[in-house]
PDB file of C-alpha atoms in Angstrom:
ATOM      1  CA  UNK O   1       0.000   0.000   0.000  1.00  0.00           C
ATOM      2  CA  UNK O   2       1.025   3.633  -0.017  1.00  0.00           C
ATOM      3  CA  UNK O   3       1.985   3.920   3.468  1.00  0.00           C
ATOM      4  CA  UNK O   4       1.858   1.905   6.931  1.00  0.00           C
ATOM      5  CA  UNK O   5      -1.906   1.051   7.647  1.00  0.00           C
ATOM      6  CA  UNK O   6      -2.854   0.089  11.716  1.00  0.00           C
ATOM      7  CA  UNK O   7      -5.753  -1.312  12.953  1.00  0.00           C
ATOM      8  CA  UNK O   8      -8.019  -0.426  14.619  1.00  0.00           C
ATOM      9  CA  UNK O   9      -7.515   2.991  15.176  1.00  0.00           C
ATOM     10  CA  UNK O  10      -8.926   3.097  18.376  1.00  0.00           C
ATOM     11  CA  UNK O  11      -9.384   0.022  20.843  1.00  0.00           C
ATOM     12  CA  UNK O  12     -11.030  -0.074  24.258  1.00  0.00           C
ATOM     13  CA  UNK O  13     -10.982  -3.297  25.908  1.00  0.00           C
ATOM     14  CA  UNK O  14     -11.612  -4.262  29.825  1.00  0.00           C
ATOM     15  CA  UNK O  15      -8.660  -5.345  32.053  1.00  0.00           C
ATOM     16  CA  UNK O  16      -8.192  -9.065  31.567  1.00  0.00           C
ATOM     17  CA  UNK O  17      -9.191  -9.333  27.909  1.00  0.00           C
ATOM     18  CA  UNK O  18      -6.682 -10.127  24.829  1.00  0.00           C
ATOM     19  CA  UNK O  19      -6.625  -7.804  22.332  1.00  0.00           C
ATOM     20  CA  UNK O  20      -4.573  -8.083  19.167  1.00  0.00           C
ATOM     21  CA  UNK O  21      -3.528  -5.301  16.917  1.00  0.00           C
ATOM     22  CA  UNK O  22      -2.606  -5.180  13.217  1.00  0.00           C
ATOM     23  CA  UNK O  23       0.098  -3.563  11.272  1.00  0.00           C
ATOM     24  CA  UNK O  24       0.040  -3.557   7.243  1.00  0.00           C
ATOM     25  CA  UNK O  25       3.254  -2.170   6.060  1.00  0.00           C
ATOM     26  CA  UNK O  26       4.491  -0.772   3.069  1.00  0.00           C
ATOM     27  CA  UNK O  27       4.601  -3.172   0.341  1.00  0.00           C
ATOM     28  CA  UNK O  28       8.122  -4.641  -0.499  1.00  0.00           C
ATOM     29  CA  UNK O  29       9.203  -3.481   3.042  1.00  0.00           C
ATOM     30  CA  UNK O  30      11.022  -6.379   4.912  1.00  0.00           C
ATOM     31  CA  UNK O  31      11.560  -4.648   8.069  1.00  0.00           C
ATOM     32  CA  UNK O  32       8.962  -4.158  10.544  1.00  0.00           C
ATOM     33  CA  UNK O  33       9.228  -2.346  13.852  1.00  0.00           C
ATOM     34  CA  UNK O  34       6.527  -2.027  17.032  1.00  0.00           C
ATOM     35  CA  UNK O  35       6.881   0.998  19.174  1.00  0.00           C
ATOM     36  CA  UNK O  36       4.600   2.183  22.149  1.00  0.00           C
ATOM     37  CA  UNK O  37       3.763   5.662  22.619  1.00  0.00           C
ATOM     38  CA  UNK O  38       2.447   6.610  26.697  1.00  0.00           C
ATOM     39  CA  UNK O  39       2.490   9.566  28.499  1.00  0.00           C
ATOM     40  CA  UNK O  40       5.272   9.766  30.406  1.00  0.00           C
ATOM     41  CA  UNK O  41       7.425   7.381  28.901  1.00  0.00           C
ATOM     42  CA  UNK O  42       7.964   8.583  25.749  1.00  0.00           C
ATOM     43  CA  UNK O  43       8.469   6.095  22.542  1.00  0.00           C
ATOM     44  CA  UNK O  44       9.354   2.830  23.446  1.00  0.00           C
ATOM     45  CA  UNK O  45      10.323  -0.157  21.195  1.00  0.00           C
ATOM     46  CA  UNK O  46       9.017  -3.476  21.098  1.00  0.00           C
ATOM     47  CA  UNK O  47      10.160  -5.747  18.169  1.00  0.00           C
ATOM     48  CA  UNK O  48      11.706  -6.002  15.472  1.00  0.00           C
ATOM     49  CA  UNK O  49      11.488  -8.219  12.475  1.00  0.00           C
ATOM     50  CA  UNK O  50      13.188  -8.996   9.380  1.00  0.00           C
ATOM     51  CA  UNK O  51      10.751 -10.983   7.028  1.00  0.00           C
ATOM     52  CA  UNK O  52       8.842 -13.603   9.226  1.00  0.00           C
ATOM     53  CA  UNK O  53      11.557 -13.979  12.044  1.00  0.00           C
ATOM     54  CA  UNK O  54      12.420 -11.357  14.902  1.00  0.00           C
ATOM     55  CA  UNK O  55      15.941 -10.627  15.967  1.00  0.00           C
ATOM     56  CA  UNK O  56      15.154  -8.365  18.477  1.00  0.00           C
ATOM     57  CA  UNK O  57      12.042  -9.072  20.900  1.00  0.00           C
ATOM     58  CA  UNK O  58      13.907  -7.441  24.024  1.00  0.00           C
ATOM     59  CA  UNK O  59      11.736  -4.514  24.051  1.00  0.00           C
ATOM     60  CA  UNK O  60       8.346  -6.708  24.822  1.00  0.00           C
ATOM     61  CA  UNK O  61       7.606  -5.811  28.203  1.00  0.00           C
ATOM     62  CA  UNK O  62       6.615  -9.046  29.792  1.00  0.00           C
ATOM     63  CA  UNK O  63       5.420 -12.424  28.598  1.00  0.00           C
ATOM     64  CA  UNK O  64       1.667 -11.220  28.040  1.00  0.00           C
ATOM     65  CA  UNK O  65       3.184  -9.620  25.025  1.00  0.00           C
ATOM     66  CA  UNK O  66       3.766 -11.469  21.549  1.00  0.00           C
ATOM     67  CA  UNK O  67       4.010 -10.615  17.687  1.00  0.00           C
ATOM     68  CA  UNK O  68       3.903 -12.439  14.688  1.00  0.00           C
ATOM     69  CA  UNK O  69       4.518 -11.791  11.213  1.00  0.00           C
ATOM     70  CA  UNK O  70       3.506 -13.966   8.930  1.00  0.00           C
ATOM     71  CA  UNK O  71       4.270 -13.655   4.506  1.00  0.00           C
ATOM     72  CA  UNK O  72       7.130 -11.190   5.220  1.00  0.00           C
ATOM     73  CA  UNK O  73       4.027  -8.986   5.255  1.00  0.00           C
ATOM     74  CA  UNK O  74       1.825  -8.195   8.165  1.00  0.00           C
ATOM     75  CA  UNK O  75       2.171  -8.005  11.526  1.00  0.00           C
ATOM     76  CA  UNK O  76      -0.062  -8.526  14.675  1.00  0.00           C
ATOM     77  CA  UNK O  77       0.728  -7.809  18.492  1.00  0.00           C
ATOM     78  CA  UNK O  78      -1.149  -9.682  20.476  1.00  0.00           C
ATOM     79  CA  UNK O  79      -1.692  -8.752  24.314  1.00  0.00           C
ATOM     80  CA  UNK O  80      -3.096 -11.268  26.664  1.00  0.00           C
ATOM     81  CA  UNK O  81      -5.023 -10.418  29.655  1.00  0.00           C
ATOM     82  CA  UNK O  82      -4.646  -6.899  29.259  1.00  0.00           C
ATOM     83  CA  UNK O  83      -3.865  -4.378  32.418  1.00  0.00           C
ATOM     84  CA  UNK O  84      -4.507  -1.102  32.282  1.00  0.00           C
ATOM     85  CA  UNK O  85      -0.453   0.058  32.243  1.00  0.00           C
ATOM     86  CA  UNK O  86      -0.833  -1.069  28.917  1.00  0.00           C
ATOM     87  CA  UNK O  87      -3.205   1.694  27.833  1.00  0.00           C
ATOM     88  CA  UNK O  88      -0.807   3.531  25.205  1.00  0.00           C
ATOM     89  CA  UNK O  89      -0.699   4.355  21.552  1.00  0.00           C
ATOM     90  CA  UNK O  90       0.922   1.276  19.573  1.00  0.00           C
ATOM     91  CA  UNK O  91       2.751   2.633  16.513  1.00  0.00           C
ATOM     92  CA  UNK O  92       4.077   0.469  13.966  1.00  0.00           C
ATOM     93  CA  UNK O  93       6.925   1.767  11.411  1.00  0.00           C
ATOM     94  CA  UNK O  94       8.757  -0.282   8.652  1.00  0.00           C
ATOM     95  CA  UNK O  95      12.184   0.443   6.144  1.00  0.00           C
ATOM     96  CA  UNK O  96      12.904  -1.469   2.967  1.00  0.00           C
ATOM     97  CA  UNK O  97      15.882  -3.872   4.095  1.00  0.00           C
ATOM     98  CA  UNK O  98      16.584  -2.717   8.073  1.00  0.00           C
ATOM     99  CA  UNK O  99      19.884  -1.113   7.562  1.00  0.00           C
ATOM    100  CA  UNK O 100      21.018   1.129   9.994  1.00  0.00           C
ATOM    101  CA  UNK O 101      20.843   4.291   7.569  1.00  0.00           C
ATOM    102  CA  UNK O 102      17.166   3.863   6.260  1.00  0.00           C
ATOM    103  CA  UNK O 103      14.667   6.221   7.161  1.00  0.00           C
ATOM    104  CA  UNK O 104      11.276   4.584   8.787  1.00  0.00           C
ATOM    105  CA  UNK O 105       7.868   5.182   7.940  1.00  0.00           C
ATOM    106  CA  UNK O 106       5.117   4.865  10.771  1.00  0.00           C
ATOM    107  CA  UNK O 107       1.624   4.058  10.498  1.00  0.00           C
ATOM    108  CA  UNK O 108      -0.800   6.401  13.062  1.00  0.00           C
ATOM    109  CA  UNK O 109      -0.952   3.732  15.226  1.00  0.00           C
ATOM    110  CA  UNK O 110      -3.833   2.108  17.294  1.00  0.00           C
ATOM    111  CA  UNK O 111      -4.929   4.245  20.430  1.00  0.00           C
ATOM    112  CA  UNK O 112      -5.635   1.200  23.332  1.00  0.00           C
ATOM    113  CA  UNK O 113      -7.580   1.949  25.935  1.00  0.00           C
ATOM    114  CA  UNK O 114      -7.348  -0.951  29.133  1.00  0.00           C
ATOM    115  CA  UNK O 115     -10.790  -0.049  31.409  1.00  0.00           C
TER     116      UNK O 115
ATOM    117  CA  UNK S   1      22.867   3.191  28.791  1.00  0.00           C
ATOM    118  CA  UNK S   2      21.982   5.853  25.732  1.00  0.00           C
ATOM    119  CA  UNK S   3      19.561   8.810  27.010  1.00  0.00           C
ATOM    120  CA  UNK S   4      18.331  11.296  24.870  1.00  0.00           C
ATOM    121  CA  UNK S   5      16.945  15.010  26.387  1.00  0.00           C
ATOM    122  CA  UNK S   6      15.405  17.244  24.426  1.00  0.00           C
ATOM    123  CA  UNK S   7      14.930  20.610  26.093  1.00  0.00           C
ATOM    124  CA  UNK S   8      12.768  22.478  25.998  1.00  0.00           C
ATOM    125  CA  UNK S   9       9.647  20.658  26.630  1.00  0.00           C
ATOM    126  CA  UNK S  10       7.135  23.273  24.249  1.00  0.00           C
ATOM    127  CA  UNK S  11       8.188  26.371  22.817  1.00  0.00           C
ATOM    128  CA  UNK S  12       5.607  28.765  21.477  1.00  0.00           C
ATOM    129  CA  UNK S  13       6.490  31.312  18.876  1.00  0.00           C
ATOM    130  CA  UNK S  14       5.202  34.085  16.586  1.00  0.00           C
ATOM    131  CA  UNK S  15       4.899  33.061  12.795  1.00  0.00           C
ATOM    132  CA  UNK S  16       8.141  34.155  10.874  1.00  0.00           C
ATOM    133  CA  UNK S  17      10.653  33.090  13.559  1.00  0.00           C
ATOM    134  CA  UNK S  18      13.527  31.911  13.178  1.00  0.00           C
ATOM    135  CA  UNK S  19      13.781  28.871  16.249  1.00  0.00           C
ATOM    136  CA  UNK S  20      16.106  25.773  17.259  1.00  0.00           C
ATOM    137  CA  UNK S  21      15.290  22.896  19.046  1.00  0.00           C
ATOM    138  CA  UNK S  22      17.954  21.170  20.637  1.00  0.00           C
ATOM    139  CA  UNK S  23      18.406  17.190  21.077  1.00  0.00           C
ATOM    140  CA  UNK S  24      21.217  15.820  23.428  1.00  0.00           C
ATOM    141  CA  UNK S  25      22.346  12.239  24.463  1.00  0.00           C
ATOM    142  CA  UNK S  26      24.812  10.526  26.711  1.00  0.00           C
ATOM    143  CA  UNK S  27      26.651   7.942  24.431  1.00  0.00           C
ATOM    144  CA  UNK S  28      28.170   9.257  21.161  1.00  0.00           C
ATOM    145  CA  UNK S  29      28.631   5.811  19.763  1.00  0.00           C
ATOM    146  CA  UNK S  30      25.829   6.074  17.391  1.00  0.00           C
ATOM    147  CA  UNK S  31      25.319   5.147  13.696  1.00  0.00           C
ATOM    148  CA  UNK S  32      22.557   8.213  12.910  1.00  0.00           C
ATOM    149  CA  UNK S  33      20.339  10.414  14.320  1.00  0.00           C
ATOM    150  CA  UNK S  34      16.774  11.618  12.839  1.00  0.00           C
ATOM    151  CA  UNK S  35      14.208  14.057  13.105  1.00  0.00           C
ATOM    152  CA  UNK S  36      10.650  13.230  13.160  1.00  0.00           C
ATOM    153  CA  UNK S  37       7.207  14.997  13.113  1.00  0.00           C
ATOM    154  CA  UNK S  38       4.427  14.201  15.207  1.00  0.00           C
ATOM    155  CA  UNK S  39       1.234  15.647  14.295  1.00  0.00           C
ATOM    156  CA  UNK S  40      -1.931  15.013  16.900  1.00  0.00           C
ATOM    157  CA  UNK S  41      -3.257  11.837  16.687  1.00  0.00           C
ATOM    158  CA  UNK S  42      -0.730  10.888  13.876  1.00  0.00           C
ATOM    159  CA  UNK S  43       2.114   8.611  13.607  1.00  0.00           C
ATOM    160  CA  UNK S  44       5.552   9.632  12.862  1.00  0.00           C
ATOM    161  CA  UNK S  45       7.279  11.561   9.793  1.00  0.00           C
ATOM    162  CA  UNK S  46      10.854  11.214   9.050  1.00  0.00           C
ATOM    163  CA  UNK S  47      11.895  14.831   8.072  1.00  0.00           C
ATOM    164  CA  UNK S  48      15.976  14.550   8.427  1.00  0.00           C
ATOM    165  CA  UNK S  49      18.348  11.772   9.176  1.00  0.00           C
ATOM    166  CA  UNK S  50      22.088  12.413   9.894  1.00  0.00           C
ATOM    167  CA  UNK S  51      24.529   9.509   9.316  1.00  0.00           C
ATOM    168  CA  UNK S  52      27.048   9.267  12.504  1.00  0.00           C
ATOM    169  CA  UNK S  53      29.671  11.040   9.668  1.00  0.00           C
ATOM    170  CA  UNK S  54      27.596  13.723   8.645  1.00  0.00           C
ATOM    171  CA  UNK S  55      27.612  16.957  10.334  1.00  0.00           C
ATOM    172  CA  UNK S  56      24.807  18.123   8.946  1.00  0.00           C
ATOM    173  CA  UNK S  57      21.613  17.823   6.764  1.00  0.00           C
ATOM    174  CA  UNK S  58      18.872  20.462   5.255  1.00  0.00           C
ATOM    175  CA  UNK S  59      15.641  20.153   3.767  1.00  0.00           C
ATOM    176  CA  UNK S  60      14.003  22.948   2.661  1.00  0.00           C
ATOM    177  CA  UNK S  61      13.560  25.520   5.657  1.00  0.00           C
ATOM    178  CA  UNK S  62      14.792  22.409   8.168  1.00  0.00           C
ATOM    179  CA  UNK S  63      18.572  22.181   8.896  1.00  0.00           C
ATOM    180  CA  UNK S  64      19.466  19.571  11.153  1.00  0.00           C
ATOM    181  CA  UNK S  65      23.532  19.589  12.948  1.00  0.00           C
ATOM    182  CA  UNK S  66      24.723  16.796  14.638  1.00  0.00           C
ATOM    183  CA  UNK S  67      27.944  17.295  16.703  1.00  0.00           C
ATOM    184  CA  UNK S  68      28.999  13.467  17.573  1.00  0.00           C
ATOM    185  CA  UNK S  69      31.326  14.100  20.090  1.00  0.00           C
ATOM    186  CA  UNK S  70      29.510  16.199  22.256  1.00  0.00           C
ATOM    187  CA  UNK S  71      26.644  14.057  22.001  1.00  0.00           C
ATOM    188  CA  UNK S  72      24.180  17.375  20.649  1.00  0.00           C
ATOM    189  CA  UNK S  73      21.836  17.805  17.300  1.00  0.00           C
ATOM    190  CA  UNK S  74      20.013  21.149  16.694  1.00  0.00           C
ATOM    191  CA  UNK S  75      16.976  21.592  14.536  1.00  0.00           C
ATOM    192  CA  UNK S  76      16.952  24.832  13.131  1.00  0.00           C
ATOM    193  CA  UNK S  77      13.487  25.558  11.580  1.00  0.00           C
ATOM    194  CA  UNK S  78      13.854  28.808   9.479  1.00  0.00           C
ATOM    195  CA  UNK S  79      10.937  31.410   9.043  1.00  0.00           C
ATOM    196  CA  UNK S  80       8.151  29.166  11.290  1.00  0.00           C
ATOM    197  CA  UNK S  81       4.648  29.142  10.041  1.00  0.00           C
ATOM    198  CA  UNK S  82       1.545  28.090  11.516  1.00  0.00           C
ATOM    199  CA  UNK S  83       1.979  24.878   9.456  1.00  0.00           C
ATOM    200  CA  UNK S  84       4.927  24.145  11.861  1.00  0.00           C
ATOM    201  CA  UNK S  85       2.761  23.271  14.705  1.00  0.00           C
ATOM    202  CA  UNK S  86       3.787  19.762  15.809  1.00  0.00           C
ATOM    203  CA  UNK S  87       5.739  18.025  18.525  1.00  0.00           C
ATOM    204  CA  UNK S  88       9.163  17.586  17.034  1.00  0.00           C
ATOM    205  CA  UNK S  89      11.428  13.831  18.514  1.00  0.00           C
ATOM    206  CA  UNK S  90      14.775  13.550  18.108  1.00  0.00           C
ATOM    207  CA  UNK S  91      16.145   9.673  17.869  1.00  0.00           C
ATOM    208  CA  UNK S  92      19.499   8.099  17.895  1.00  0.00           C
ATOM    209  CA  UNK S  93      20.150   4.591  16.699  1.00  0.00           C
ATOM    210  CA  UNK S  94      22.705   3.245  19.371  1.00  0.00           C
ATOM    211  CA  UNK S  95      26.171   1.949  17.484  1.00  0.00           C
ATOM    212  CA  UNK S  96      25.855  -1.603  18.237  1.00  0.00           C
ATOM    213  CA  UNK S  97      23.641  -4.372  16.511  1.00  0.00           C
ATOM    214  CA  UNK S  98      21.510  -3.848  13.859  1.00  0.00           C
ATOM    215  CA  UNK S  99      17.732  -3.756  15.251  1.00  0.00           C
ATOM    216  CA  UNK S 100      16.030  -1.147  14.859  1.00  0.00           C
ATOM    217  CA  UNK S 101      15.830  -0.148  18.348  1.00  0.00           C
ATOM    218  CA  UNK S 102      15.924   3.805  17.857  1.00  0.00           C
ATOM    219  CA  UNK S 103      16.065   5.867  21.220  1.00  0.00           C
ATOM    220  CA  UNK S 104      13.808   8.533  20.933  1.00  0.00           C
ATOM    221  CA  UNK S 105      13.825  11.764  23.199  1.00  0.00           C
ATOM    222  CA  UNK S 106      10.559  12.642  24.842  1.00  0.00           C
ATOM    223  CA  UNK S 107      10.085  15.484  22.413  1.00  0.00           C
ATOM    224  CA  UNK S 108       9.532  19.191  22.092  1.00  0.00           C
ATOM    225  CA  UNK S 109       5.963  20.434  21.676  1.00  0.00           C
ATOM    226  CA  UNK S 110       6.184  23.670  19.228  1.00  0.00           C
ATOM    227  CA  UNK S 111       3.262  26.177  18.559  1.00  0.00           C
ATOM    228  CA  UNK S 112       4.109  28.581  15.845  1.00  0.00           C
ATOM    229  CA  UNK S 113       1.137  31.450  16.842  1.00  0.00           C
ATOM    230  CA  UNK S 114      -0.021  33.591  13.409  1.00  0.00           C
TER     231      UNK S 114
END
């Protein structure tokens, strides 16, 4: 597509529930990147991935988090039994190959909302 | 541990300034630093990226400076306009690994006033 497409736009969920959020990235992009946006903290990264595998999940911030990406194409985070420090924007960016000197483009993210 | 501070926090301005935002950080092993644009409600938009040999970079009224050793980048924005209004992140990418695990400041809020 033309640029980095989230959904949903805007998720609000009770504590305890999963919720899983999509990322579409730009087509022919094999990198893939998850970043969370909260008040207070700033941006944060997630994960990475190259293709289908991730090389750097260190970011995830405990083991309610996961993401998969599946045809080199898109992505979903998934977030079991949600708590309400998860409540955050979840941004998703991706670059053409993941070198270090490629600029990223980010989709406008998914607004969650934990109740 | 790489920080990045961006000071300051918002900066309000009358259209036609002339303004810099600055962007520091505590490690000055780095492979780039960028510039991005953060409109409310919207994700991010890469406006400059400095490689870690660069010393600087310009696009259109937007000059970014990166001084490595010092660990600093400024953002100049020449002759502000209303248009300008966004919060403005600075981001390194830390000089070891390849991951995509930018460090991004907390940002500086700007309102360019007509």
């Amino acid at each position: 597509g033309a640029g980095v497409s989230q959904s949903p736009s805007n998720k609000v969920t009770e504590k305890g529930k999963d919720v899983e959020l999509r990322c579409d990235p730009i087509s022919g992009h094999t990198a893939l990147y998850w970043y969370r946006q909260s008040l207070g903290q700033g941006l944060e990264f997630l994960i990475y991935f190259q293709g289908n595998s991730a090389p750097d999940k260190s970011g995830l911030p405990s083991d309610r988090f996961s993401a998969e990406r599946t045809g080199g194409s898109v992505s979903t985070l998934t977030i079991q039994r949600t708590q309400q420090e998860d409540s955050a924007v979840y941004l998703c960016a991706s670059s053409k190959t993941g070198t270090t000197n490629e600029k990223l483009f980010f989709g406008s993210g998914t607004q969650l909302s934990v109740l | 541990k790489q920080e990045v501070t961006q000071i300051p926090a918002a900066l309000s301005v009358p259209e036609g300034e002339n303004l810099v935002l600055n962007c520091s950080f505590t490690d000055s092993a780095i492979y780039n630093l960028q510039w991005f644009r953060q409109d409310p409600g919207k994700g991010l938009t890469s406006l400059l990226l400095i490689q870690s040999s660069q010393r600087e970079q310009t696009s259109g009224r937007l000059n970014a400076s990166l001084d490595k050793s010092s660990g600093r980048s400024t953002l100049y924005i020449a002759a502000s306009q209303p248009g300008d209004s966004a919060t403005y992140l600075c981001a390194v990418y830390p000089g070891s690994g390849n991951t995509g695990k930018l460090i991004f400041g907390q940002g500086t809020t700007l309102q360019v006033k007509p």
